Structures are given as structure tokens and as C-alpha cells.
């Protein structure tokens, strides 16, 4: 059974710092992996999707990497801003399975 | 273009009443998902629709929960005889195809008194 883990559960850093959020999964036979952000009281926003054949995806200040063999993905945020404060969730699609298996999220606070 | 919309945004109901939650997916998206997020918890998969195929209801927590998708577009999630433990945010998502990026609606916050 696939399990997705995000550590730490919460992270607080000063504005301007570069930071890395971690996501690990137990079964490497994934179809793809997605990173989302969730703002308080709101729905989820898709940030990046990495196919199983890809190593990384970039969007603006965000870079997501994927290492299937080690069961890990990281979300790198450059030059963090207070507006980046949110909960970041990763989720995986398994082969031939449309369900997303979710991590519990990392709550990120960027201090001005 | 318009994203995924959900209505109502908030719903307060009394225990034992039935509720209907609506989801309008992005036009052209064939896949539609319902999730539930309880306070401080992760997302819980409920049900999935893909085109005209029979939905996967494996995530529905009890037979009080049901969902329909009419004409391959709008979906309604119905909870009968609501219980206090049904209180949660119900999120709907759609994707162009199964396995693709999922786009979420703002959710319906349900409170059962």
C-alpha cells in the first residue's frame, strides 16, 4: 500500500530564504507526482506535476524534483516571500490508478 | 476561462437532514473527483467519474453518501441523514483526463449541528 509522507509538518523561515519541502513515498511505481498549495479556507492550487519519466519541473521560483528509485520528491522555493505562506501538499498517482494518494502537507510560514 | 466551481460555499444543517453539494467542472474535463477534508486532516478520496464509465465509489464512507454526474459535466454529491462526523470541507476536482493535473474548486464547508 502506497504511503506518502511529508516532513516537516510545519516550517517557519525568514523572508528571502531559499527552502526545500520534502515528500517521500513507499512504492516507487508511480505514474506521476503533483505538488499543490492550499491557502486557509480555500481550495487547492496545482503547482507542478512531474511525470514518472521526468526528473524535475520548474515554474517561476518553484522547482520540483523527483527521484523514483529513492521514493523522494522535493519542492524548492527560491527567495521566499510572505505570500508563499500556505500548506503545501504532495500527491502521487499510481500506475493504472487514477486515485491520488496524499501526503498530510507541510504548513509553511514566511516571516516578513 | 472559468475554473471548477462549487456550491454552496457553506452549508449548515441539522443532524438527520439530507444535503446536496454541487460541482461544475472545467469545460471539457472528462474526469471528476470528490474529496473530503476534515479539520486538520489530509484529503480523503470519495468518488471518481471518468467519461461515461461507471464511477468508482470505493471511497464513499457509507451508503448515506451518493453522487451523480449528469451529461458528463455537473456532479452532485448527496449525503442522506447527515451526522456530525460528516462535518468537513468537500472538495471537487476535475482533470482533462485520468492521471492528469487536477484542478480544484474552492470547496463546500459543511457543518452538521
Tab-separated table of C-alpha atoms in Angstrom:
chain	number	residue	atom	x	y	z
A	1	UNK	CA	0.000	0.000	0.000
A	2	UNK	CA	1.389	3.357	-1.037
A	3	UNK	CA	2.088	5.808	1.755
A	4	UNK	CA	3.082	9.424	1.217
A	5	UNK	CA	4.880	11.304	3.954
A	6	UNK	CA	5.757	14.975	4.242
A	7	UNK	CA	8.293	16.160	6.754
A	8	UNK	CA	8.328	18.553	8.471
A	9	UNK	CA	4.670	19.121	9.265
A	10	UNK	CA	5.391	22.810	9.749
A	11	UNK	CA	8.198	25.167	8.803
A	12	UNK	CA	8.832	28.823	9.580
A	13	UNK	CA	11.582	30.766	7.814
A	14	UNK	CA	12.506	34.434	7.320
A	15	UNK	CA	11.568	36.148	4.100
A	16	UNK	CA	14.143	35.867	1.345
A	17	UNK	CA	15.479	32.456	2.247
A	18	UNK	CA	15.571	29.537	-0.143
A	19	UNK	CA	13.854	26.458	1.237
A	20	UNK	CA	13.115	22.831	0.451
A	21	UNK	CA	9.982	20.862	1.246
A	22	UNK	CA	10.196	17.096	1.292
A	23	UNK	CA	7.846	14.363	0.129
A	24	UNK	CA	8.559	10.649	0.330
A	25	UNK	CA	6.592	7.653	-0.934
A	26	UNK	CA	6.947	3.965	-0.205
A	27	UNK	CA	6.085	2.475	-3.606
A	28	UNK	CA	8.248	3.727	-6.464
A	29	UNK	CA	5.835	2.519	-9.187
A	30	UNK	CA	4.162	5.886	-9.525
A	31	UNK	CA	2.572	7.359	-12.633
A	32	UNK	CA	3.202	10.963	-11.669
A	33	UNK	CA	3.518	13.255	-8.675
A	34	UNK	CA	1.854	16.600	-8.076
A	35	UNK	CA	2.571	19.454	-5.706
A	36	UNK	CA	-0.279	21.655	-4.533
A	37	UNK	CA	-0.676	24.621	-2.233
A	38	UNK	CA	-3.668	25.236	-0.031
A	39	UNK	CA	-4.425	28.615	1.470
A	40	UNK	CA	-6.518	28.768	4.651
A	41	UNK	CA	-10.206	28.339	3.931
A	42	UNK	CA	-9.615	27.832	0.243
A	43	UNK	CA	-9.271	25.014	-2.244
A	44	UNK	CA	-6.080	23.572	-3.631
A	45	UNK	CA	-3.972	25.082	-6.371
A	46	UNK	CA	-1.887	22.807	-8.567
A	47	UNK	CA	1.726	23.972	-8.656
A	48	UNK	CA	3.721	21.389	-10.557
A	49	UNK	CA	3.202	17.925	-11.996
A	50	UNK	CA	6.143	15.624	-12.642
A	51	UNK	CA	5.665	12.566	-14.807
A	52	UNK	CA	7.424	9.395	-13.692
A	53	UNK	CA	9.880	9.722	-16.591
A	54	UNK	CA	10.883	13.252	-15.600
A	55	UNK	CA	13.466	14.391	-13.077
A	56	UNK	CA	12.237	17.910	-12.434
A	57	UNK	CA	9.791	20.638	-13.322
A	58	UNK	CA	10.164	24.377	-12.884
A	59	UNK	CA	7.673	27.195	-12.615
A	60	UNK	CA	8.942	30.630	-11.673
A	61	UNK	CA	10.588	30.437	-8.246
A	62	UNK	CA	9.450	26.840	-7.777
A	63	UNK	CA	11.391	23.756	-8.745
A	64	UNK	CA	10.187	20.236	-8.072
A	65	UNK	CA	12.440	17.216	-8.378
A	66	UNK	CA	11.620	13.538	-8.489
A	67	UNK	CA	13.799	10.552	-7.625
A	68	UNK	CA	11.614	7.495	-8.122
A	69	UNK	CA	14.233	4.976	-7.089
A	70	UNK	CA	14.639	6.536	-3.671
A	71	UNK	CA	10.954	7.411	-3.340
A	72	UNK	CA	11.525	11.113	-2.882
A	73	UNK	CA	10.410	14.430	-4.270
A	74	UNK	CA	11.439	17.901	-3.194
A	75	UNK	CA	9.856	21.278	-3.789
A	76	UNK	CA	12.426	24.064	-3.845
A	77	UNK	CA	11.211	27.605	-3.287
A	78	UNK	CA	13.692	30.353	-4.112
A	79	UNK	CA	13.732	33.772	-2.487
A	80	UNK	CA	10.697	33.070	-0.303
A	81	UNK	CA	8.039	35.744	0.169
A	82	UNK	CA	5.276	36.159	2.774
A	83	UNK	CA	2.778	35.335	0.026
A	84	UNK	CA	4.277	31.859	-0.165
A	85	UNK	CA	2.822	31.102	3.253
A	86	UNK	CA	0.410	28.195	2.814
A	87	UNK	CA	0.163	24.460	3.283
A	88	UNK	CA	1.986	22.520	0.593
A	89	UNK	CA	0.771	19.041	-0.278
A	90	UNK	CA	2.237	16.386	-2.490
A	91	UNK	CA	0.223	13.583	-4.020
A	92	UNK	CA	1.047	10.622	-6.257
A	93	UNK	CA	-0.827	8.820	-8.993
A	94	UNK	CA	-0.076	5.119	-9.098
A	95	UNK	CA	0.303	3.124	-12.277
A	96	UNK	CA	-3.061	2.395	-13.861
A	97	UNK	CA	-4.732	4.092	-10.955
A	98	UNK	CA	-6.419	7.426	-11.113
A	99	UNK	CA	-6.554	7.999	-7.378
A	100	UNK	CA	-4.212	10.494	-5.833
A	101	UNK	CA	-2.508	9.306	-2.684
A	102	UNK	CA	-1.953	12.354	-0.489
A	103	UNK	CA	0.629	13.467	1.986
A	104	UNK	CA	-0.564	15.308	5.082
A	105	UNK	CA	1.132	18.527	3.991
A	106	UNK	CA	3.747	20.943	5.273
A	107	UNK	CA	2.482	24.213	6.708
A	108	UNK	CA	4.895	26.925	5.606
A	109	UNK	CA	5.122	30.335	7.255
A	110	UNK	CA	7.339	33.009	5.749
A	111	UNK	CA	8.116	35.731	8.275
A	112	UNK	CA	8.436	39.280	6.922
B	1	UNK	CA	-11.537	30.577	-18.556
B	2	UNK	CA	-13.700	29.505	-15.652
B	3	UNK	CA	-12.274	27.109	-13.140
B	4	UNK	CA	-14.045	24.483	-11.081
B	5	UNK	CA	-16.952	25.938	-9.165
B	6	UNK	CA	-18.806	24.518	-6.202
B	7	UNK	CA	-21.990	25.472	-4.446
B	8	UNK	CA	-22.940	26.272	-1.831
B	9	UNK	CA	-19.709	27.606	-0.365
B	10	UNK	CA	-21.019	26.992	3.141
B	11	UNK	CA	-23.806	24.782	4.408
B	12	UNK	CA	-25.098	24.424	7.940
B	13	UNK	CA	-27.610	21.671	8.526
B	14	UNK	CA	-29.183	19.745	11.352
B	15	UNK	CA	-28.316	16.169	12.112
B	16	UNK	CA	-30.558	13.825	10.156
B	17	UNK	CA	-31.212	16.169	7.245
B	18	UNK	CA	-30.160	15.457	3.673
B	19	UNK	CA	-27.782	17.781	1.824
B	20	UNK	CA	-26.763	18.183	-1.813
B	21	UNK	CA	-23.444	19.616	-2.888
B	22	UNK	CA	-22.826	20.716	-6.451
B	23	UNK	CA	-19.711	20.765	-8.600
B	24	UNK	CA	-19.259	22.346	-12.025
B	25	UNK	CA	-16.001	21.077	-13.545
B	26	UNK	CA	-13.882	22.853	-16.106
B	27	UNK	CA	-15.491	22.568	-19.522
B	28	UNK	CA	-14.058	19.668	-21.480
B	29	UNK	CA	-12.617	17.869	-18.476
B	30	UNK	CA	-13.646	14.236	-18.592
B	31	UNK	CA	-12.524	13.241	-15.097
B	32	UNK	CA	-14.192	14.481	-11.919
B	33	UNK	CA	-13.261	13.710	-8.335
B	34	UNK	CA	-14.818	14.317	-4.945
B	35	UNK	CA	-12.687	14.555	-1.806
B	36	UNK	CA	-13.354	15.300	1.826
B	37	UNK	CA	-11.047	17.171	4.150
B	38	UNK	CA	-11.798	17.115	7.844
B	39	UNK	CA	-10.351	19.770	10.144
B	40	UNK	CA	-6.598	19.363	10.372
B	41	UNK	CA	-6.644	16.198	8.281
B	42	UNK	CA	-5.452	15.258	4.830
B	43	UNK	CA	-7.660	14.724	1.820
B	44	UNK	CA	-9.863	11.659	1.702
B	45	UNK	CA	-10.888	10.345	-1.706
B	46	UNK	CA	-14.631	9.771	-2.065
B	47	UNK	CA	-15.614	9.065	-5.658
B	48	UNK	CA	-14.332	9.382	-9.211
B	49	UNK	CA	-16.099	9.812	-12.558
B	50	UNK	CA	-14.422	9.282	-15.930
B	51	UNK	CA	-16.448	9.988	-19.040
B	52	UNK	CA	-19.372	7.620	-19.387
B	53	UNK	CA	-17.751	4.843	-17.381
B	54	UNK	CA	-19.269	3.584	-14.164
B	55	UNK	CA	-17.956	5.694	-11.275
B	56	UNK	CA	-15.536	4.354	-8.717
B	57	UNK	CA	-17.389	4.657	-5.422
B	58	UNK	CA	-14.782	2.838	-3.376
B	59	UNK	CA	-14.019	5.875	-1.220
B	60	UNK	CA	-17.555	6.603	-0.076
B	61	UNK	CA	-17.607	6.144	3.717
B	62	UNK	CA	-21.145	4.791	3.967
B	63	UNK	CA	-24.293	4.140	1.956
B	64	UNK	CA	-25.583	7.515	3.104
B	65	UNK	CA	-23.255	9.036	0.519
B	66	UNK	CA	-24.018	9.007	-3.195
B	67	UNK	CA	-23.025	11.034	-6.226
B	68	UNK	CA	-24.191	11.558	-9.758
B	69	UNK	CA	-22.717	13.192	-12.793
B	70	UNK	CA	-25.235	14.289	-15.373
B	71	UNK	CA	-24.326	14.612	-19.024
B	72	UNK	CA	-20.658	14.151	-18.251
B	73	UNK	CA	-20.488	17.592	-16.674
B	74	UNK	CA	-22.118	18.767	-13.447
B	75	UNK	CA	-21.902	16.477	-10.441
B	76	UNK	CA	-23.968	16.336	-7.270
B	77	UNK	CA	-22.816	14.726	-4.035
B	78	UNK	CA	-25.712	13.790	-1.764
B	79	UNK	CA	-25.408	12.976	1.912
B	80	UNK	CA	-28.520	11.476	3.471
B	81	UNK	CA	-29.353	11.584	7.168
B	82	UNK	CA	-26.306	13.695	7.946
B	83	UNK	CA	-24.269	13.001	11.058
B	84	UNK	CA	-21.978	15.327	12.971
B	85	UNK	CA	-18.925	13.412	11.750
B	86	UNK	CA	-19.877	14.398	8.197
B	87	UNK	CA	-18.783	17.950	9.004
B	88	UNK	CA	-15.854	18.727	6.713
B	89	UNK	CA	-14.846	20.606	3.609
B	90	UNK	CA	-15.967	18.776	0.487
B	91	UNK	CA	-13.690	19.422	-2.463
B	92	UNK	CA	-14.320	18.715	-6.108
B	93	UNK	CA	-11.612	18.483	-8.753
B	94	UNK	CA	-11.532	17.863	-12.471
B	95	UNK	CA	-8.843	16.899	-14.933
B	96	UNK	CA	-8.638	16.761	-18.683
B	97	UNK	CA	-8.034	13.041	-18.496
B	98	UNK	CA	-7.407	10.419	-15.861
B	99	UNK	CA	-3.963	10.849	-14.340
B	100	UNK	CA	-3.589	14.456	-15.405
B	101	UNK	CA	-3.277	17.598	-13.334
B	102	UNK	CA	-6.262	18.005	-11.062
B	103	UNK	CA	-7.846	21.420	-10.700
B	104	UNK	CA	-9.773	22.012	-7.522
B	105	UNK	CA	-12.818	24.035	-6.700
B	106	UNK	CA	-12.986	26.235	-3.586
B	107	UNK	CA	-14.886	23.576	-1.666
B	108	UNK	CA	-18.120	23.438	0.291
B	109	UNK	CA	-17.749	23.775	4.040
B	110	UNK	CA	-20.392	21.559	5.656
B	111	UNK	CA	-21.312	21.866	9.306
B	112	UNK	CA	-23.752	19.392	10.817
B	113	UNK	CA	-25.189	20.540	14.130
